[in-house]
Short mmCIF file of C-alpha atoms in Angstrom, two decimals:
data_model
loop_
_atom_site.label_atom_id
_atom_site.label_comp_id
_atom_site.label_asym_id
_atom_site.label_seq_id
_atom_site.Cartn_x
_atom_site.Cartn_y
_atom_site.Cartn_z
CA MET X 1 11.91 -11.75 1.69
CA GLY X 2 9.69 -11.09 -1.31
CA THR X 3 7.82 -7.82 -1.72
CA ASP X 4 6.31 -9.05 -4.95
CA GLN X 5 2.83 -9.44 -3.49
CA LYS X 6 0.25 -7.53 -5.49
CA TYR X 7 -2.69 -7.47 -3.11
CA TYR X 8 -4.55 -4.70 -4.90
CA ARG X 9 -4.22 -6.43 -8.28
CA GLU X 10 -5.30 -9.79 -6.86
CA SER X 11 -8.49 -8.33 -5.35
CA HIS X 12 -9.11 -5.81 -8.13
CA ASP X 13 -11.73 -7.83 -10.06
CA LYS X 14 -13.74 -8.54 -6.92
CA LEU X 15 -13.53 -4.89 -5.87
CA VAL X 16 -14.57 -3.62 -9.31
CA LYS X 17 -17.59 -5.92 -9.38
CA ALA X 18 -18.68 -4.85 -5.88
CA GLN X 19 -18.23 -1.15 -6.63
CA ARG X 20 -20.11 -1.44 -9.93
CA LYS X 21 -22.99 -3.12 -8.12
CA LEU X 22 -22.91 -0.34 -5.51
CA SER X 23 -22.99 2.42 -8.14
CA ARG X 24 -26.20 1.05 -9.64
CA MET X 25 -28.12 1.08 -6.37
CA GLN X 26 -30.60 3.61 -5.01
CA GLY X 27 -28.55 6.15 -3.08
CA SER X 28 -25.40 6.25 -5.18
CA LYS X 29 -26.21 9.72 -6.49
CA LYS X 30 -25.34 12.73 -4.37
CA TYR X 31 -28.71 13.77 -2.92
CA GLU X 32 -30.54 10.43 -3.07
CA VAL X 33 -31.79 8.67 0.03
CA LYS X 34 -29.53 5.69 0.75
CA SER X 35 -31.40 2.40 0.56
CA ASN X 36 -30.75 -0.50 2.94
CA ASN X 37 -29.32 -2.57 0.09
CA TYR X 38 -26.99 0.33 -0.77
CA MET X 39 -25.70 0.40 2.81
CA LYS X 40 -25.21 -3.39 2.82
CA GLN X 41 -23.27 -3.24 -0.44
CA LEU X 42 -21.21 -0.30 0.87
CA ARG X 43 -20.20 -2.44 3.85
CA LYS X 44 -19.12 -5.22 1.44
CA VAL X 45 -16.97 -2.79 -0.55
CA ASN X 46 -15.43 -1.48 2.68
CA ILE X 47 -14.64 -5.05 3.78
CA ILE X 48 -12.77 -5.69 0.53
CA HIS X 49 -10.78 -2.45 0.95
CA ARG X 50 -9.97 -3.33 4.57
CA HIS X 51 -8.91 -6.85 3.54
CA ILE X 52 -6.45 -5.47 0.97
CA ALA X 53 -5.05 -2.99 3.51
CA ASN X 54 -4.65 -5.70 6.17
CA GLN X 55 -2.86 -8.02 3.72
CA ARG X 56 -0.45 -5.24 2.77
CA LEU X 57 0.17 -4.29 6.43
CA ASP X 58 0.79 -7.90 7.44
CA ASN X 59 3.29 -8.41 4.62
CA LEU X 60 5.12 -5.16 5.42
CA HIS X 61 5.33 -6.04 9.12
CA LYS X 62 6.86 -9.42 8.25
CA ILE X 63 9.39 -7.90 5.84
CA SER X 64 10.40 -5.06 8.18
CA ALA X 65 10.76 -7.43 11.15
CA GLU X 66 12.97 -9.75 9.10
CA ILE X 67 15.19 -6.86 7.98
CA ALA X 68 15.35 -5.39 11.50
CA ASN X 69 16.31 -8.74 13.01
CA GLN X 70 18.93 -9.51 10.37
CA TYR X 71 20.88 -6.26 9.96
CA ASP X 72 22.46 -3.72 12.32
CA VAL X 73 22.60 -0.84 9.83
CA VAL X 74 20.00 -0.40 7.08
CA CYS X 75 20.39 2.19 4.32
CA VAL X 76 17.33 3.23 2.33
CA GLU X 77 16.80 5.77 -0.40
CA SER X 78 14.22 8.47 0.20
CA LEU X 79 12.04 8.36 -2.89
CA ASN X 80 8.89 10.21 -3.87
CA MET X 81 6.64 7.27 -4.74
CA ARG X 82 3.71 9.51 -5.70
CA SER X 83 5.68 11.16 -8.50
CA MET X 84 7.08 7.79 -9.61
CA ALA X 85 3.55 6.44 -9.94
CA ASN X 86 2.36 9.47 -11.93
CA ARG X 87 5.20 9.51 -14.44
CA GLY X 88 3.33 7.46 -17.03
CA PHE X 89 5.61 4.41 -16.85
CA GLY X 90 2.50 2.23 -16.81
CA ASN X 91 3.11 0.87 -13.33
CA GLY X 92 1.30 3.40 -11.16
CA LYS X 93 -0.88 0.97 -9.24
CA ALA X 94 2.02 -1.41 -8.69
CA THR X 95 4.22 1.44 -7.41
CA LEU X 96 1.61 2.60 -4.92
CA ASP X 97 0.66 -0.98 -3.97
CA ASN X 98 4.12 -1.82 -2.63
CA GLY X 99 3.72 0.50 0.39
CA TYR X 100 7.28 1.84 0.42
CA GLY X 101 6.49 4.72 2.79
CA MET X 102 4.85 2.42 5.32
CA LEU X 103 7.82 0.06 5.09
CA LEU X 104 10.21 2.92 5.91
CA ASN X 105 8.11 3.96 8.93
CA MET X 106 8.01 0.37 10.20
CA LEU X 107 11.75 -0.07 9.68
CA GLU X 108 12.44 3.17 11.51
CA TYR X 109 10.61 2.25 14.70
CA LYS X 110 11.62 -1.43 14.67
CA LEU X 111 15.29 -0.60 14.24
CA SER X 112 15.15 2.07 16.97
CA ASP X 113 13.49 -0.46 19.33
CA ARG X 114 16.38 -2.85 18.68
CA ASN X 115 19.01 -0.07 19.08
CA LYS X 116 20.03 -0.38 15.44
CA CYS X 117 20.62 2.28 12.81
CA LEU X 118 18.54 3.41 9.82
CA VAL X 119 20.30 5.64 7.30
CA LYS X 120 18.16 7.56 4.81
CA VAL X 121 20.11 8.39 1.67
CA ASP X 122 18.96 11.40 -0.34
CA LYS X 123 17.49 10.57 -3.74
CA TRP X 124 19.99 12.91 -5.42
CA PHE X 125 23.04 11.25 -3.81
CA PRO X 126 25.10 9.67 -6.66
CA SER X 127 25.51 6.26 -5.01
CA SER X 128 25.49 4.22 -8.22
CA GLN X 129 28.21 6.45 -9.68
CA ILE X 130 30.48 6.10 -6.65
CA CYS X 131 30.30 2.32 -6.25
CA SER X 132 29.22 -0.03 -9.00
#
C-alpha cells in the first residue's frame, strides 16, 4: 500500500516542454486569434494533464479500496493540505500531488458502502501526546 507515487513529478518534464511549445505559438496572447497548431498543441497539453489526473485517481482508488476491505474502523486526521503546501517546507508540489482530500472522500463512501466506520480526528487533538 504505497502512496509514494509522484505522478506530477514524473510527467513534469514532458508537461513543461509541451506548455513551453504552446506558449510560443500564435494565439497564446490574450487577444490573438488561435491558430490551428495552437489548438492542436493545447489538446496535447490537456491530454498530459488528464493522464496525470487519471494516474492519481487510479492509485487513490486502489489504496482506498484496500484500506476499506482490510479494516472495520479507520481513523484519519483532518489536515489542511493547502496550508501545509504553502508553508515553505520545500515540498509543496509533493504535498498537493498526494491527493489526501480525494483519498478521504473515497474512503468515506467506500467504508459507508461496506457498513464500516470512518473517524475523522481533529488536527488539534493531542493524539501523539496521549499515546506514544
